[in-house]
XYZ file of C-alpha atoms in Angstrom:
588
model
C 44.532 -5.459 -36.513
C 41.448 -7.084 -35.013
C 40.867 -6.930 -31.266
C 38.212 -8.826 -29.316
C 36.318 -7.233 -26.416
C 34.076 -9.169 -24.064
C 32.005 -6.871 -21.869
C 28.983 -7.817 -19.787
C 26.663 -6.098 -22.254
C 28.271 -7.902 -25.187
C 27.807 -11.232 -23.438
C 24.138 -10.424 -22.855
C 23.672 -9.602 -26.546
C 25.435 -12.841 -27.428
C 23.072 -14.881 -25.277
C 20.033 -13.213 -26.808
C 21.393 -14.017 -30.248
C 21.172 -17.763 -29.807
C 18.057 -19.392 -31.184
C 17.911 -22.950 -29.903
C 16.875 -25.435 -32.608
C 17.277 -28.537 -30.428
C 19.200 -29.424 -27.227
C 22.559 -29.324 -29.026
C 22.139 -27.421 -32.264
C 22.007 -23.605 -32.177
C 21.078 -21.290 -35.037
C 23.372 -18.322 -35.616
C 20.780 -15.922 -36.991
C 20.992 -12.223 -37.843
C 21.409 -11.254 -34.178
C 24.465 -13.458 -33.661
C 27.631 -11.348 -33.763
C 30.874 -13.292 -34.399
C 34.022 -12.078 -32.677
C 35.794 -11.612 -36.000
C 34.982 -11.952 -39.675
C 37.359 -13.143 -42.380
C 36.219 -12.800 -45.981
C 38.244 -14.804 -48.488
C 38.157 -13.772 -52.130
C 40.342 -13.702 -55.244
C 41.725 -10.681 -57.028
C 44.382 -9.940 -59.605
C 47.202 -8.277 -57.696
C 50.929 -7.790 -58.116
C 53.292 -8.846 -55.317
C 56.861 -7.624 -55.086
C 58.312 -7.195 -58.613
C 56.120 -9.745 -60.303
C 53.214 -9.414 -62.743
C 49.631 -9.339 -61.571
C 47.944 -12.718 -61.167
C 44.875 -14.184 -59.484
C 45.604 -14.350 -55.743
C 43.531 -15.585 -52.805
C 43.160 -12.768 -50.260
C 41.768 -12.428 -46.728
C 39.754 -9.250 -46.188
C 41.260 -7.938 -49.391
C 44.924 -8.296 -48.417
C 47.774 -10.778 -48.098
C 48.647 -11.351 -45.371
C 45.195 -11.012 -43.875
C 44.410 -9.039 -40.702
C 46.130 -9.871 -37.443
C 43.758 -11.550 -34.984
C 44.326 -11.202 -31.246
C 42.468 -13.363 -28.746
C 42.928 -14.359 -25.103
C 43.438 -17.830 -23.701
C 40.576 -19.413 -21.751
C 37.769 -17.623 -23.651
C 35.569 -19.062 -26.391
C 35.580 -17.126 -29.665
C 33.648 -17.485 -32.871
C 35.370 -16.532 -36.115
C 33.148 -16.389 -39.168
C 34.942 -17.274 -42.421
C 33.203 -16.363 -45.675
C 34.157 -18.100 -48.896
C 33.418 -15.297 -51.346
C 35.104 -17.229 -54.146
C 32.803 -18.589 -56.836
C 34.810 -21.606 -58.030
C 36.990 -22.740 -55.139
C 36.445 -24.504 -51.840
C 38.019 -23.147 -48.657
C 38.887 -24.023 -45.085
C 40.740 -22.099 -42.398
C 43.217 -23.856 -40.137
C 44.425 -22.307 -36.862
C 48.042 -23.377 -37.036
C 49.415 -24.557 -33.701
C 46.131 -24.434 -31.784
C 44.590 -27.646 -30.540
C 40.940 -27.839 -31.550
C 40.173 -30.868 -29.388
C 37.144 -29.150 -27.846
C 35.642 -28.285 -31.261
C 36.431 -31.328 -33.431
C 35.025 -30.000 -36.729
C 36.848 -26.655 -36.435
C 40.461 -27.657 -37.120
C 40.081 -26.632 -40.747
C 41.465 -29.778 -42.386
C 39.316 -30.963 -45.315
C 40.858 -34.434 -45.426
C 40.613 -34.985 -41.678
C 37.936 -33.062 -39.804
C 35.747 -30.858 -41.985
C 34.034 -30.673 -45.346
C 35.410 -27.546 -47.014
C 33.329 -24.373 -47.154
C 31.610 -24.369 -50.565
C 31.781 -21.287 -52.777
C 29.547 -18.420 -51.574
C 29.028 -20.058 -48.148
C 30.387 -19.292 -44.688
C 31.341 -21.298 -41.616
C 31.571 -20.248 -37.968
C 34.753 -21.597 -36.376
C 34.628 -22.161 -32.618
C 37.869 -21.587 -30.761
C 38.841 -22.013 -27.099
C 42.550 -21.796 -26.353
C 43.417 -23.589 -23.092
C 45.109 -21.623 -20.331
C 48.860 -21.879 -20.762
C 48.834 -21.801 -24.570
C 49.350 -18.067 -25.069
C 51.821 -17.308 -27.817
C 52.385 -16.795 -31.528
C 50.288 -18.630 -34.107
C 48.808 -18.013 -37.542
C 45.868 -19.008 -39.696
C 45.846 -20.282 -43.263
C 43.687 -22.129 -45.737
C 44.235 -25.893 -45.904
C 42.892 -26.295 -49.459
C 45.237 -26.717 -52.413
C 47.931 -24.049 -52.726
C 45.779 -21.285 -51.192
C 47.930 -20.966 -48.063
C 50.632 -19.198 -50.083
C 48.517 -16.036 -49.757
C 45.366 -16.863 -47.739
C 47.007 -16.509 -44.345
C 47.545 -14.101 -41.461
C 48.879 -13.736 -37.891
C 46.984 -15.084 -34.871
C 48.240 -13.922 -31.472
C 46.986 -15.497 -28.230
C 47.484 -13.153 -25.293
C 47.806 -14.018 -21.612
C 46.735 -11.883 -18.667
C 50.317 -11.449 -17.482
C 53.572 -11.753 -19.398
C 56.361 -13.288 -17.251
C 58.101 -10.534 -15.299
C 61.437 -11.546 -16.783
C 60.122 -10.776 -20.264
C 58.659 -7.310 -20.002
C 58.834 -5.303 -23.217
C 57.642 -1.961 -24.514
C 55.803 -3.210 -27.575
C 55.375 -6.314 -29.689
C 55.581 -6.464 -33.460
C 54.931 -9.221 -35.964
C 57.445 -10.310 -38.599
C 55.340 -12.379 -40.994
C 57.186 -14.287 -43.731
C 55.608 -15.438 -47.015
C 56.744 -16.725 -50.395
C 55.892 -15.403 -53.853
C 55.743 -17.561 -56.991
C 55.272 -16.283 -60.516
C 52.984 -19.196 -61.436
C 49.381 -19.007 -60.248
C 47.977 -21.463 -57.709
C 46.040 -23.647 -60.140
C 49.059 -24.084 -62.418
C 51.249 -25.071 -59.475
C 48.659 -27.517 -58.119
C 48.190 -29.191 -61.489
C 51.935 -29.543 -62.001
C 52.581 -31.123 -58.616
C 50.173 -33.997 -59.261
C 51.072 -34.397 -62.933
C 52.937 -37.367 -64.330
C 55.720 -36.526 -64.825
C 56.050 -33.873 -62.124
C 55.982 -30.227 -63.194
C 57.668 -28.357 -60.342
C 56.317 -25.081 -58.969
C 59.604 -23.317 -59.474
C 61.643 -21.866 -56.657
C 60.554 -18.985 -54.440
C 60.729 -15.742 -56.405
C 60.738 -13.503 -53.326
C 60.433 -13.729 -49.546
C 57.948 -11.184 -48.239
C 58.043 -9.560 -44.800
C 54.613 -8.299 -43.739
C 53.456 -8.379 -47.350
C 56.397 -6.585 -48.974
C 59.736 -7.744 -50.294
C 62.652 -6.923 -52.525
C 66.088 -8.384 -53.044
C 67.154 -11.054 -55.507
C 66.045 -14.480 -56.663
C 67.748 -16.855 -59.077
C 70.190 -14.053 -59.894
C 67.435 -11.557 -60.788
C 67.427 -8.288 -58.823
C 64.097 -6.965 -57.522
C 64.024 -3.378 -56.208
C 60.492 -3.470 -54.808
C 59.614 -1.529 -51.670
C 60.405 -3.030 -48.257
C 58.473 -3.313 -45.016
C 59.558 -1.061 -42.183
C 59.763 -2.220 -38.576
C 59.644 1.089 -36.714
C 61.448 1.306 -33.370
C 62.739 3.886 -30.922
C 66.162 3.985 -29.228
C 66.712 2.325 -25.859
C 63.569 0.199 -25.867
C 62.744 -3.510 -25.849
C 60.542 -5.040 -28.534
C 59.037 -8.480 -28.727
C 59.335 -9.578 -32.353
C 56.990 -12.420 -33.266
C 58.528 -14.285 -36.210
C 55.983 -16.346 -38.147
C 57.140 -18.759 -40.843
C 54.112 -18.617 -43.139
C 56.247 -19.474 -46.149
C 55.247 -22.406 -48.326
C 58.715 -23.593 -49.322
C 61.399 -21.330 -47.867
C 63.546 -22.534 -44.987
C 64.890 -19.121 -44.000
C 68.061 -17.913 -42.354
C 67.677 -14.343 -41.105
C 69.406 -11.721 -38.974
C 69.334 -8.014 -38.186
C 72.255 -5.845 -39.109
C 73.953 -4.740 -35.882
C 71.451 -6.373 -33.490
C 71.217 -9.714 -31.694
C 68.055 -11.491 -30.572
C 66.970 -13.087 -27.299
C 64.571 -15.987 -27.936
C 61.762 -16.227 -25.370
C 59.088 -18.324 -27.121
C 58.897 -21.207 -29.569
C 55.581 -22.353 -31.076
C 53.430 -20.961 -28.277
C 55.625 -21.940 -25.313
C 57.833 -19.618 -23.291
C 61.450 -20.700 -23.140
C 64.382 -19.789 -20.998
C 66.183 -16.832 -22.626
C 68.540 -17.830 -25.406
C 70.753 -15.305 -27.177
C 71.464 -15.717 -30.860
C 72.817 -13.611 -33.695
C 70.493 -15.216 -36.277
C 67.387 -17.379 -36.682
C 66.535 -20.362 -38.828
C 62.826 -20.500 -39.520
C 61.126 -23.316 -41.395
C 57.643 -23.064 -42.821
C 55.134 -23.394 -39.982
C 57.582 -22.477 -37.202
C 57.252 -19.458 -34.924
C 59.590 -17.756 -32.487
C 59.320 -14.703 -30.249
C 62.546 -12.858 -29.575
C 63.362 -9.718 -27.647
C 65.221 -7.057 -29.572
C 66.924 -4.416 -27.435
C 67.324 -1.303 -29.540
C 70.458 0.815 -29.416
C 70.483 3.747 -27.015
C 72.569 5.760 -29.475
C 72.168 4.181 -32.923
C 74.954 4.863 -35.398
C 72.426 5.367 -38.194
C 68.670 5.605 -38.636
C 68.104 2.367 -40.554
C 69.412 -1.182 -40.320
C 68.487 -4.081 -42.567
C 66.810 -7.368 -41.759
C 68.285 -9.835 -44.242
C 66.626 -13.149 -45.122
C 67.899 -15.964 -47.311
C 66.536 -19.328 -48.430
C 68.394 -22.469 -47.405
C 68.516 -26.054 -48.715
C 67.261 -25.058 -52.170
C 69.057 -25.274 -55.535
C 68.958 -21.487 -55.954
C 69.232 -18.588 -53.509
C 66.410 -16.168 -52.758
C 67.414 -13.138 -50.675
C 64.991 -10.607 -49.212
C 65.119 -7.601 -46.904
C 63.114 -5.444 -44.520
C 64.188 -2.323 -42.611
C 64.598 -1.729 -38.885
C 63.807 1.973 -38.820
C 64.870 4.257 -35.966
C 63.998 7.412 -37.857
C 60.777 9.079 -39.006
C 58.620 7.500 -41.653
C 60.306 8.228 -44.975
C 58.622 10.158 -47.778
C 59.683 7.462 -50.265
C 59.625 3.686 -49.678
C 62.689 1.828 -48.454
C 64.384 -0.298 -51.110
C 66.974 -3.114 -50.929
C 70.653 -2.293 -50.385
C 73.034 -2.375 -53.329
C 75.088 -5.021 -51.506
C 73.994 -7.460 -48.763
C 75.125 -6.007 -45.413
C 75.401 -9.454 -43.771
C 76.941 -12.829 -44.416
C 74.386 -15.256 -43.054
C 75.512 -18.719 -41.950
C 74.761 -21.828 -43.935
C 72.283 -24.308 -42.488
C 72.999 -25.126 -38.855
C 71.950 -28.749 -38.504
C 69.993 -29.240 -35.295
C 69.556 -25.482 -34.779
C 68.467 -24.879 -31.147
C 68.021 -28.614 -30.516
C 69.057 -29.398 -26.913
C 69.492 -25.625 -26.328
C 65.924 -24.398 -25.780
C 64.362 -25.304 -22.430
C 60.989 -24.503 -20.829
C 60.741 -21.163 -19.039
C 59.503 -22.996 -15.949
C 60.650 -26.504 -15.090
C 57.993 -29.044 -16.127
C 55.776 -30.126 -13.264
C 56.038 -33.731 -12.131
C 54.649 -36.008 -14.799
C 54.340 -33.317 -17.483
C 57.347 -34.392 -19.538
C 56.998 -38.158 -20.077
C 60.122 -40.072 -19.153
C 61.695 -42.709 -21.362
C 60.503 -45.346 -18.911
C 56.887 -44.246 -19.514
C 57.063 -44.722 -23.285
C 54.597 -47.451 -24.232
C 55.252 -47.546 -27.965
C 57.631 -46.169 -30.551
C 56.308 -45.449 -34.041
C 58.766 -44.738 -36.825
C 57.436 -42.592 -39.655
C 59.662 -43.442 -42.627
C 59.697 -40.687 -45.237
C 60.460 -41.530 -48.859
C 60.016 -39.987 -52.301
C 58.699 -42.507 -54.806
C 58.961 -41.934 -58.541
C 56.795 -44.288 -60.538
C 55.182 -42.135 -63.177
C 53.785 -39.607 -60.710
C 56.245 -38.349 -58.077
C 54.780 -38.780 -54.579
C 55.967 -38.562 -50.997
C 55.052 -41.584 -48.887
C 55.228 -42.365 -45.190
C 55.409 -46.037 -44.202
C 54.613 -46.886 -47.843
C 51.439 -44.762 -48.048
C 50.583 -41.270 -49.263
C 47.605 -39.088 -48.350
C 46.330 -36.850 -51.156
C 43.140 -35.289 -52.498
C 42.401 -38.666 -54.107
C 42.397 -40.400 -50.729
C 40.257 -40.277 -48.667
C 37.014 -39.575 -50.520
C 35.607 -37.511 -47.649
C 36.923 -36.055 -44.364
C 38.004 -38.918 -42.134
C 36.053 -37.701 -39.084
C 32.938 -37.481 -41.243
C 33.475 -41.057 -42.404
C 33.790 -42.254 -38.820
C 30.521 -40.577 -37.833
C 28.715 -41.902 -40.913
C 30.353 -45.342 -40.617
C 30.459 -45.589 -44.371
C 33.550 -45.414 -46.582
C 36.344 -45.941 -44.042
C 36.258 -48.039 -40.909
C 37.738 -47.020 -37.572
C 41.477 -47.823 -37.664
C 42.485 -51.160 -36.252
C 45.169 -51.137 -33.569
C 45.798 -54.823 -34.261
C 46.528 -54.181 -37.929
C 48.606 -51.126 -37.055
C 50.819 -53.038 -34.612
C 51.592 -55.464 -37.416
C 52.386 -52.697 -39.934
C 54.823 -50.255 -38.303
C 52.052 -48.289 -36.584
C 49.792 -47.679 -39.590
C 46.542 -49.472 -40.379
C 46.939 -50.233 -44.110
C 43.181 -50.396 -44.682
C 42.393 -46.900 -43.412
C 45.937 -45.523 -43.854
C 45.573 -44.027 -40.361
C 47.802 -44.286 -37.278
C 45.693 -45.217 -34.225
C 46.686 -44.404 -30.639
C 45.023 -45.050 -27.297
C 44.320 -42.411 -24.676
C 46.937 -42.775 -21.942
C 49.665 -44.091 -24.225
C 53.031 -42.379 -24.238
C 54.213 -42.375 -27.823
C 57.686 -41.792 -29.142
C 57.287 -40.742 -32.777
C 60.467 -40.925 -34.837
C 60.417 -39.312 -38.286
C 63.092 -40.991 -40.403
C 64.528 -39.442 -43.557
C 65.535 -41.796 -46.376
C 67.085 -41.520 -49.805
C 64.547 -41.102 -52.590
C 64.162 -43.448 -55.533
C 66.577 -41.086 -57.285
C 68.848 -41.030 -54.223
C 68.090 -37.400 -53.356
C 67.384 -36.071 -49.867
C 65.376 -33.062 -48.723
C 64.535 -31.161 -45.536
C 61.032 -31.253 -44.072
C 59.402 -29.068 -41.389
C 57.048 -31.574 -39.758
C 53.883 -30.185 -38.150
C 51.435 -31.943 -35.822
C 47.843 -30.822 -35.349
C 46.271 -31.317 -31.946
C 48.324 -31.464 -28.750
C 51.910 -30.203 -28.842
C 54.697 -32.743 -28.463
C 57.918 -32.668 -26.513
C 60.670 -32.301 -29.092
C 63.492 -34.751 -28.357
C 65.950 -33.428 -30.947
C 67.433 -34.707 -34.184
C 70.488 -36.349 -35.665
C 72.054 -38.221 -38.548
C 71.573 -41.870 -39.408
C 68.899 -43.708 -37.443
C 67.519 -42.974 -33.987
C 69.450 -44.261 -30.969
C 67.027 -43.902 -28.052
C 69.568 -44.545 -25.290
C 72.143 -42.135 -26.674
C 69.550 -39.421 -27.192
C 68.127 -39.885 -23.692
C 71.620 -39.396 -22.265
C 71.981 -36.200 -24.275
C 68.656 -34.853 -22.962
C 69.680 -35.705 -19.393
C 72.895 -33.735 -19.854
C 71.331 -30.698 -21.539
C 68.013 -30.340 -19.713
C 64.311 -30.910 -20.464
C 63.133 -30.171 -24.008
C 60.457 -27.674 -25.025
C 57.049 -28.441 -26.451
C 56.644 -27.637 -30.136
C 54.258 -28.238 -33.007
C 56.636 -27.799 -35.975
C 60.263 -28.979 -36.100
C 62.788 -29.718 -38.824
C 63.731 -33.064 -40.282
C 67.186 -32.306 -41.713
C 69.216 -33.886 -44.464
C 72.854 -34.731 -43.845
C 73.857 -35.123 -47.495
C 72.544 -33.986 -50.854
C 72.351 -37.528 -52.181
C 72.562 -41.120 -50.996
C 71.413 -44.502 -52.220
C 67.735 -45.350 -52.599
C 66.142 -46.101 -49.198
C 69.229 -45.367 -47.074
C 68.240 -43.939 -43.663
C 69.891 -40.570 -43.156
C 68.483 -38.164 -40.588
C 65.803 -38.390 -37.886
C 63.619 -36.201 -35.665
C 62.041 -37.581 -32.462
C 58.961 -36.474 -30.525
C 57.358 -37.688 -27.301
C 53.647 -37.318 -26.674
C 51.322 -38.298 -23.859
C 48.099 -39.103 -25.732
C 45.358 -37.196 -23.939
C 43.167 -35.493 -26.556
C 40.728 -37.682 -28.499
C 40.403 -36.645 -32.098
C 41.438 -36.956 -35.721
C 44.694 -35.113 -36.334
C 46.971 -34.496 -39.301
C 50.756 -34.877 -39.070
C 52.506 -33.616 -42.192
C 55.387 -31.824 -43.807
C 54.499 -28.127 -43.911
C 56.117 -27.478 -47.280
C 52.961 -26.969 -49.291
C 54.336 -28.610 -52.419
C 55.233 -31.753 -50.465
C 51.792 -31.872 -48.839
C 50.078 -31.797 -52.212
C 52.398 -34.607 -53.330
C 51.172 -36.863 -50.486
C 53.412 -35.964 -47.532
C 50.613 -36.123 -44.956
C 49.487 -38.667 -42.393
C 46.416 -38.975 -40.232
C 46.347 -40.010 -36.571
C 43.243 -41.116 -34.664
C 43.713 -40.587 -30.935
C 41.279 -42.534 -28.776
C 38.698 -45.251 -29.362
C 35.393 -44.832 -31.152
C 33.505 -43.797 -28.024
C 36.161 -41.238 -27.061
C 36.439 -39.748 -30.555
C 32.732 -39.703 -31.450
C 31.071 -39.644 -28.059
C 31.309 -35.934 -27.257
C 28.245 -35.073 -29.345
C 26.399 -37.751 -31.249
C 24.225 -38.075 -34.290
C 21.784 -36.429 -35.189
C 23.224 -33.293 -33.567
C 26.256 -33.361 -35.878
C 24.271 -34.270 -39.008
C 24.853 -30.814 -40.485
C 28.619 -31.393 -40.412
C 28.447 -34.669 -42.302
C 27.391 -33.398 -45.739
C 29.226 -31.057 -48.082
C 27.306 -27.786 -47.806
C 25.309 -29.135 -44.837
C 23.232 -27.033 -42.465
C 26.295 -25.837 -40.514
C 27.321 -23.844 -43.605
C 25.460 -20.574 -44.008
C 24.763 -18.751 -47.246
C 22.734 -15.831 -48.551
C 19.425 -17.655 -47.986
C 19.962 -19.488 -44.691
C 21.627 -19.118 -41.318
C 23.885 -21.921 -40.081
C 22.750 -24.284 -37.334
C 25.826 -25.329 -35.348
C 26.841 -27.179 -32.203
C 28.476 -25.201 -29.386
C 31.023 -27.836 -28.447
C 32.961 -25.825 -25.873
C 29.808 -25.056 -23.876
C 29.663 -28.672 -22.730
C 33.428 -28.684 -22.155
C 33.178 -25.649 -19.871
C 30.236 -27.210 -18.012
C 32.360 -30.282 -17.297
C 35.222 -28.322 -15.750
């Protein structure tokens, strides 16, 4: 676990460490001390029951170390790419990086990747009010399957209603027997060579159970508790494919947070957790437990085969031998609950006037139509376009600064093409707009349907719920009025309501509402890693050219505009970077 401490002496050292190269650019030399260091490398390791293979690790482990920061403070996290043949970025999932536009960690949107044997200093300032549960992961290729770890943003005071004795992280990952490069090559091959299904669901790096009918008796993670106490469990869906259903044997949960926002308490006997989603829930331990150990049971949903994993809720002392899976599953977990928690979760505090945009304020509705196209190569498209490693040729923000390969998206063209500019393949939006974004599921060329956890970078949206068929704005508004205001999220599920339908038939929607306030270049994509690599990503440009590029101009950002530019350090040079949040703080 990594903790950050900001004392007066540390701040003084920090100030002395800055060597000013010009009015904007600052050299991070040998006296600059980052708040945390993540070193990403590869090693042959074995996970769960499966043979050793090359795996991307963070500080030598998967998951990587837990980072804990506080809202309202600027941090610098240095990420080393110690790999010799792979690029790298690090994305801070769920955090808006509007104040540091090149630090979102998206190689197709905001940043050239970190070249092999280089490092990059990520600047991070979490706005007040965004404390909660997040995680970090690489955004290059299939690396996020293992190059990932928890990121917890702490507040000065937890709401009095939600006091707890201790918090613990429940970090979910997938394991595949194929290595990353084989999976990546297969997903873009023609015809498609599928990754295979999840071979095990890990909890905090360990996992045993069964997959595809094969039993795995690997050791399990232990969540150690004491009787009669309250624990905040931070569930992080860092899986790449698994849409999980999970529950504790003999214990219910009280949800208090979703994707970094406190909610009103909501009791549930189980959770559904898609890749990219996070929940905090209070677990009240038994005063007089009937036994010393209870199982946490997890199962995949909406896949052709079942993967089942376990962890242990341990009331007793640490055992001399590792915990292993039960001989029989102790629980019968429910099948997929369509619309799980939709219209049921509400903000902990009522939104202030004007915070939640009303239907009357909506200036434009954009429908994002999702479809799987099979024409040689199998790709996922949105509004007829995909977004893959082959397009664009360089990070979109870089292109806008350089004014070279891609022009700034045209609102005029977008309004004539269902919200997307077909030249740049980007969705433009103006600051001050209130957007209603509807993600519409459709039958694939083959007629199949799938589920998709859709994630938005940048500002969080108000989640308006989901349903079958096509979106009926009036009917959904009436349902919101009856149930209460929605919560803000950054990752929510687009469900399927049948296994198969006819090609192009609309079947299932998810609706968001967003007041556009943060200029920037932001990805919106399915968080299933396989689908992303097959094109299921879109790019949104919020604001006009002056608003997006005017914060810091050329030549101060020149080092960000070339692969391996001067903002990337290596063994022979220190990086020269822009402190973007310094000017933001000065403006406040």
